Amino acid sequence: MNLNQARENMIEQQIRPWDVLDQRVLNVLADIPREKFLDKHYRDLAYSDYQIPIGAGQTTLNPNVDGRLLQSLSIRITDSVLEIGTGCGFLTACLSRLSGKVTSVEIHPELHASAAERLQDQGYSNVTCLLQDAAKEWDADDAYHAIALTGSVETIPDFYLQKVAVNGSLFAVVGSPAEPTMEARLMTRISNTEWITESLFETHIPPLQNFAVKEEEFTF
């Protein structure tokens, strides 16, 4: 298979038709080889419109979702970015190219190790990969210009909303795994206490581990 041609086809047939027109984002998606972030027996599927298994019961995002996520966050080269769910490391690499610094958190040890190795081997020196449960509050930086939740959540945790800098944004896919569709949202912070919520598109992606809403406990 000609993977270079497959990458071009992905841009023209999957990414652009989903209204991803930001040239910086298109350049990054065209330049970074997705196949280098996948196990060798999945590399021929690297540019397909498919959630590709990456181990630990996890998958990649579809390429068009990657594109819309990257475009919606409007990342500048000086920005600091937080990614929740490193996965295979491909989206991390894209965020790295667009920003000044990326912190990426992964709960699965095997995914963390393989993604960190791939990113280091390919020279992404502005990325810090952390192994921990991001569903628990942790010692994150005070504020990030952009936050990307790469798995779905039923509600957006307030902990992460409060980590967004003023004029920064958070991308999340919100919904229940039991429902047929979920809503991709962009939360933009316009002051210390005010937010703008934008509904971007419908999709369905695997949930972030341990982010499920707990049932309320009632005392009678």
mmCIF file of C-alpha atoms in Angstrom:
data_model
loop_
_atom_site.group_PDB
_atom_site.id
_atom_site.type_symbol
_atom_site.label_atom_id
_atom_site.label_comp_id
_atom_site.label_asym_id
_atom_site.label_seq_id
_atom_site.Cartn_x
_atom_site.Cartn_y
_atom_site.Cartn_z
ATOM 1 C CA MET A 1 0.000 0.000 0.000
ATOM 2 C CA ASN A 2 1.176 3.522 -0.828
ATOM 3 C CA LEU A 3 0.791 5.174 2.570
ATOM 4 C CA ASN A 4 1.751 8.621 1.270
ATOM 5 C CA GLN A 5 -1.121 8.461 -1.214
ATOM 6 C CA ALA A 6 -3.414 7.135 1.518
ATOM 7 C CA ARG A 7 -2.478 10.141 3.673
ATOM 8 C CA GLU A 8 -3.344 12.546 0.855
ATOM 9 C CA ASN A 9 -6.649 10.751 0.313
ATOM 10 C CA MET A 10 -7.424 11.038 4.028
ATOM 11 C CA ILE A 11 -6.979 14.812 3.871
ATOM 12 C CA GLU A 12 -9.098 15.268 0.750
ATOM 13 C CA GLN A 13 -11.807 12.669 1.406
ATOM 14 C CA GLN A 14 -12.178 12.663 5.209
ATOM 15 C CA ILE A 15 -10.683 15.810 6.728
ATOM 16 C CA ARG A 16 -11.661 18.632 4.353
ATOM 17 C CA PRO A 17 -15.271 17.418 3.883
ATOM 18 C CA TRP A 18 -15.677 17.786 7.649
ATOM 19 C CA ASP A 19 -14.926 21.524 7.330
ATOM 20 C CA VAL A 20 -11.361 21.288 8.574
ATOM 21 C CA LEU A 21 -9.880 24.168 6.590
ATOM 22 C CA ASP A 22 -7.234 25.582 8.952
ATOM 23 C CA GLN A 23 -4.044 25.265 6.910
ATOM 24 C CA ARG A 24 -1.806 24.726 9.952
ATOM 25 C CA VAL A 25 -3.964 21.784 11.018
ATOM 26 C CA LEU A 26 -4.058 20.359 7.494
ATOM 27 C CA ASN A 27 -0.278 20.672 7.224
ATOM 28 C CA VAL A 28 0.260 18.830 10.503
ATOM 29 C CA LEU A 29 -2.103 16.010 9.529
ATOM 30 C CA ALA A 30 -0.397 15.752 6.144
ATOM 31 C CA ASP A 31 3.124 15.770 7.595
ATOM 32 C CA ILE A 32 2.879 13.360 10.543
ATOM 33 C CA PRO A 33 2.805 9.651 9.582
ATOM 34 C CA ARG A 34 -0.031 8.005 11.533
ATOM 35 C CA GLU A 35 1.353 4.560 10.747
ATOM 36 C CA LYS A 36 4.407 5.209 12.946
ATOM 37 C CA PHE A 37 2.103 5.367 15.975
ATOM 38 C CA LEU A 38 0.378 2.025 15.320
ATOM 39 C CA ASP A 39 1.327 -1.626 15.714
ATOM 40 C CA LYS A 40 2.693 -2.953 12.438
ATOM 41 C CA HIS A 41 -0.302 -5.214 11.705
ATOM 42 C CA TYR A 42 -2.614 -2.162 11.735
ATOM 43 C CA ARG A 43 -0.447 0.197 9.690
ATOM 44 C CA ASP A 44 -2.284 -0.415 6.419
ATOM 45 C CA LEU A 45 -5.407 0.934 8.175
ATOM 46 C CA ALA A 46 -3.673 4.087 9.408
ATOM 47 C CA TYR A 47 -5.589 6.451 7.121
ATOM 48 C CA SER A 48 -8.956 4.692 7.110
ATOM 49 C CA ASP A 49 -12.114 6.198 8.595
ATOM 50 C CA TYR A 50 -11.955 3.770 11.479
ATOM 51 C CA GLN A 51 -11.262 3.634 15.212
ATOM 52 C CA ILE A 52 -8.145 1.455 15.166
ATOM 53 C CA PRO A 53 -7.333 -0.780 18.175
ATOM 54 C CA ILE A 54 -4.195 0.339 20.018
ATOM 55 C CA GLY A 55 -4.210 -2.058 22.981
ATOM 56 C CA ALA A 56 -5.605 -1.968 26.526
ATOM 57 C CA GLY A 57 -9.100 -1.992 25.035
ATOM 58 C CA GLN A 58 -8.545 1.465 23.526
ATOM 59 C CA THR A 59 -8.717 2.832 19.979
ATOM 60 C CA THR A 60 -7.615 5.812 17.949
ATOM 61 C CA LEU A 61 -10.044 8.571 17.078
ATOM 62 C CA ASN A 62 -11.294 8.739 13.508
ATOM 63 C CA PRO A 63 -9.126 11.096 11.414
ATOM 64 C CA ASN A 64 -11.981 13.562 10.901
ATOM 65 C CA VAL A 65 -12.488 13.838 14.666
ATOM 66 C CA ASP A 66 -8.742 14.444 15.100
ATOM 67 C CA GLY A 67 -9.009 17.248 12.563
ATOM 68 C CA ARG A 68 -12.027 18.947 14.101
ATOM 69 C CA LEU A 69 -10.532 18.679 17.589
ATOM 70 C CA LEU A 70 -7.278 20.315 16.499
ATOM 71 C CA GLN A 71 -9.028 23.061 14.544
ATOM 72 C CA SER A 72 -11.548 23.902 17.268
ATOM 73 C CA LEU A 73 -8.881 24.550 19.912
ATOM 74 C CA SER A 74 -7.208 27.273 17.759
ATOM 75 C CA ILE A 75 -3.793 26.391 19.193
ATOM 76 C CA ARG A 76 -0.973 28.917 18.873
ATOM 77 C CA ILE A 77 2.721 28.101 18.790
ATOM 78 C CA THR A 78 3.213 29.668 22.249
ATOM 79 C CA ASP A 79 0.339 27.804 23.923
ATOM 80 C CA SER A 80 0.560 25.188 26.645
ATOM 81 C CA VAL A 81 -1.724 22.200 26.038
ATOM 82 C CA LEU A 82 -3.064 19.436 28.279
ATOM 83 C CA GLU A 83 -4.165 16.151 26.713
ATOM 84 C CA ILE A 84 -6.129 13.619 28.744
ATOM 85 C CA GLY A 85 -5.632 10.216 27.135
ATOM 86 C CA THR A 86 -2.314 9.865 25.306
ATOM 87 C CA GLY A 87 -3.406 6.718 23.504
ATOM 88 C CA CYS A 88 -1.021 5.826 20.688
ATOM 89 C CA GLY A 89 0.595 9.281 20.734
ATOM 90 C CA PHE A 90 -0.471 10.463 17.264
ATOM 91 C CA LEU A 91 -2.759 13.254 18.449
ATOM 92 C CA THR A 92 -0.097 14.177 21.010
ATOM 93 C CA ALA A 93 2.356 14.638 18.149
ATOM 94 C CA CYS A 94 -0.111 16.875 16.309
ATOM 95 C CA LEU A 95 -0.647 18.995 19.424
ATOM 96 C CA SER A 96 3.125 19.199 19.849
ATOM 97 C CA ARG A 97 3.600 20.589 16.336
ATOM 98 C CA LEU A 98 0.929 23.241 16.845
ATOM 99 C CA SER A 99 1.865 24.416 20.356
ATOM 100 C CA GLY A 100 4.731 25.383 22.610
ATOM 101 C CA LYS A 101 4.333 22.646 25.223
ATOM 102 C CA VAL A 102 2.165 19.550 25.707
ATOM 103 C CA THR A 103 1.455 17.611 28.885
ATOM 104 C CA SER A 104 -0.232 14.290 28.109
ATOM 105 C CA VAL A 105 -1.720 11.966 30.727
ATOM 106 C CA GLU A 106 -2.401 8.243 30.223
ATOM 107 C CA ILE A 107 -3.787 5.714 32.715
ATOM 108 C CA HIS A 108 -2.681 2.507 30.929
ATOM 109 C CA PRO A 109 1.008 1.693 31.554
ATOM 110 C CA GLU A 110 1.521 -0.084 28.226
ATOM 111 C CA LEU A 111 0.040 2.785 26.198
ATOM 112 C CA HIS A 112 1.988 5.358 28.191
ATOM 113 C CA ALA A 113 5.268 3.513 27.627
ATOM 114 C CA SER A 114 4.805 2.903 23.905
ATOM 115 C CA ALA A 115 3.554 6.426 23.144
ATOM 116 C CA ALA A 116 6.344 8.057 25.142
ATOM 117 C CA GLU A 117 8.923 5.968 23.282
ATOM 118 C CA ARG A 118 7.444 6.796 19.875
ATOM 119 C CA LEU A 119 7.298 10.499 20.637
ATOM 120 C CA GLN A 120 10.872 10.546 21.922
ATOM 121 C CA ASP A 121 12.171 8.547 18.959
ATOM 122 C CA GLN A 122 10.531 10.985 16.548
ATOM 123 C CA GLY A 123 11.903 14.071 18.257
ATOM 124 C CA TYR A 124 8.872 15.570 19.986
ATOM 125 C CA SER A 125 10.909 17.249 22.690
ATOM 126 C CA ASN A 126 8.190 19.622 23.943
ATOM 127 C CA VAL A 127 5.980 16.765 25.211
ATOM 128 C CA THR A 128 5.799 15.510 28.799
ATOM 129 C CA CYS A 129 4.046 12.139 29.160
ATOM 130 C CA LEU A 130 2.603 11.289 32.573
ATOM 131 C CA LEU A 131 1.299 7.934 33.827
ATOM 132 C CA GLN A 132 -1.620 8.466 36.196
ATOM 133 C CA ASP A 133 -5.381 8.384 36.653
ATOM 134 C CA ALA A 134 -6.565 11.718 35.287
ATOM 135 C CA ALA A 135 -10.031 11.150 36.765
ATOM 136 C CA LYS A 136 -8.523 12.029 40.135
ATOM 137 C CA GLU A 137 -7.422 15.571 40.893
ATOM 138 C CA TRP A 138 -3.664 15.890 40.519
ATOM 139 C CA ASP A 139 -0.921 18.490 40.599
ATOM 140 C CA ALA A 140 -1.550 19.983 37.165
ATOM 141 C CA ASP A 141 -0.329 23.421 36.132
ATOM 142 C CA ASP A 142 -2.475 26.387 37.118
ATOM 143 C CA ALA A 143 -3.792 26.989 33.608
ATOM 144 C CA TYR A 144 -3.556 25.686 30.051
ATOM 145 C CA HIS A 145 -4.450 27.502 26.861
ATOM 146 C CA ALA A 146 -6.024 24.338 25.447
ATOM 147 C CA ILE A 147 -7.256 21.081 26.988
ATOM 148 C CA ALA A 148 -8.269 18.039 24.938
ATOM 149 C CA LEU A 149 -10.189 15.130 26.448
ATOM 150 C CA THR A 150 -9.611 12.333 23.938
ATOM 151 C CA GLY A 151 -12.241 9.971 25.335
ATOM 152 C CA SER A 152 -15.869 10.672 26.098
ATOM 153 C CA VAL A 153 -17.260 11.822 29.443
ATOM 154 C CA GLU A 154 -20.824 12.003 30.726
ATOM 155 C CA THR A 155 -20.128 15.376 32.302
ATOM 156 C CA ILE A 156 -17.095 17.635 31.949
ATOM 157 C CA PRO A 157 -15.191 17.616 35.266
ATOM 158 C CA ASP A 158 -15.040 21.031 36.916
ATOM 159 C CA PHE A 159 -11.406 20.340 37.839
ATOM 160 C CA TYR A 160 -10.451 20.568 34.166
ATOM 161 C CA LEU A 161 -12.689 23.530 33.398
ATOM 162 C CA GLN A 162 -10.864 25.437 36.128
ATOM 163 C CA LYS A 163 -7.520 24.544 34.528
ATOM 164 C CA VAL A 164 -8.386 26.442 31.335
ATOM 165 C CA ALA A 165 -6.790 29.885 31.049
ATOM 166 C CA VAL A 166 -8.999 32.878 30.276
ATOM 167 C CA ASN A 167 -9.489 32.970 26.481
ATOM 168 C CA GLY A 168 -8.495 29.303 26.349
ATOM 169 C CA SER A 169 -10.694 26.341 25.415
ATOM 170 C CA LEU A 170 -11.491 22.761 26.361
ATOM 171 C CA PHE A 171 -12.630 20.112 23.866
ATOM 172 C CA ALA A 172 -14.724 17.200 25.101
ATOM 173 C CA VAL A 173 -17.114 14.608 23.714
ATOM 174 C CA VAL A 174 -20.061 14.390 26.102
ATOM 175 C CA GLY A 175 -22.532 11.543 26.360
ATOM 176 C CA SER A 176 -23.266 8.072 27.646
ATOM 177 C CA PRO A 177 -21.614 5.033 26.030
ATOM 178 C CA ALA A 178 -25.071 3.436 26.029
ATOM 179 C CA GLU A 179 -26.493 6.113 23.724
ATOM 180 C CA PRO A 180 -26.061 5.992 19.917
ATOM 181 C CA THR A 181 -24.574 9.488 19.625
ATOM 182 C CA MET A 182 -22.524 11.885 21.700
ATOM 183 C CA GLU A 183 -21.962 15.631 21.372
ATOM 184 C CA ALA A 184 -18.550 17.181 20.777
ATOM 185 C CA ARG A 185 -18.355 20.484 22.650
ATOM 186 C CA LEU A 186 -15.941 23.366 22.862
ATOM 187 C CA MET A 187 -15.900 25.223 26.180
ATOM 188 C CA THR A 188 -14.229 28.640 25.873
ATOM 189 C CA ARG A 189 -13.419 30.604 29.016
ATOM 190 C CA ILE A 190 -14.093 34.340 28.559
ATOM 191 C CA SER A 191 -13.533 35.402 32.181
ATOM 192 C CA ASN A 192 -12.815 33.818 35.547
ATOM 193 C CA THR A 193 -16.498 32.927 35.905
ATOM 194 C CA GLU A 194 -17.930 32.937 32.364
ATOM 195 C CA TRP A 195 -17.886 30.337 29.599
ATOM 196 C CA ILE A 196 -19.175 30.000 26.065
ATOM 197 C CA THR A 197 -20.345 26.505 25.099
ATOM 198 C CA GLU A 198 -20.341 25.559 21.422
ATOM 199 C CA SER A 199 -21.841 22.352 20.056
ATOM 200 C CA LEU A 200 -19.521 21.146 17.286
ATOM 201 C CA PHE A 201 -20.767 17.821 15.919
ATOM 202 C CA GLU A 202 -22.156 14.408 16.825
ATOM 203 C CA THR A 203 -19.927 11.359 17.136
ATOM 204 C CA HIS A 204 -19.397 8.305 19.336
ATOM 205 C CA ILE A 205 -16.035 7.495 20.944
ATOM 206 C CA PRO A 206 -14.913 5.230 23.809
ATOM 207 C CA PRO A 207 -15.106 6.727 27.319
ATOM 208 C CA LEU A 208 -12.207 7.908 29.412
ATOM 209 C CA GLN A 209 -11.556 5.341 32.130
ATOM 210 C CA ASN A 210 -12.895 6.158 35.622
ATOM 211 C CA PHE A 211 -14.689 9.326 34.453
ATOM 212 C CA ALA A 212 -18.151 7.732 34.700
ATOM 213 C CA VAL A 213 -20.710 9.640 36.736
ATOM 214 C CA LYS A 214 -21.253 8.059 40.131
ATOM 215 C CA GLU A 215 -24.810 7.546 41.286
ATOM 216 C CA GLU A 216 -25.823 9.852 44.111
ATOM 217 C CA GLU A 217 -26.103 8.301 47.523
ATOM 218 C CA PHE A 218 -29.290 9.136 49.403
ATOM 219 C CA THR A 219 -29.745 9.021 53.170
ATOM 220 C CA PHE A 220 -33.230 8.305 54.480
#
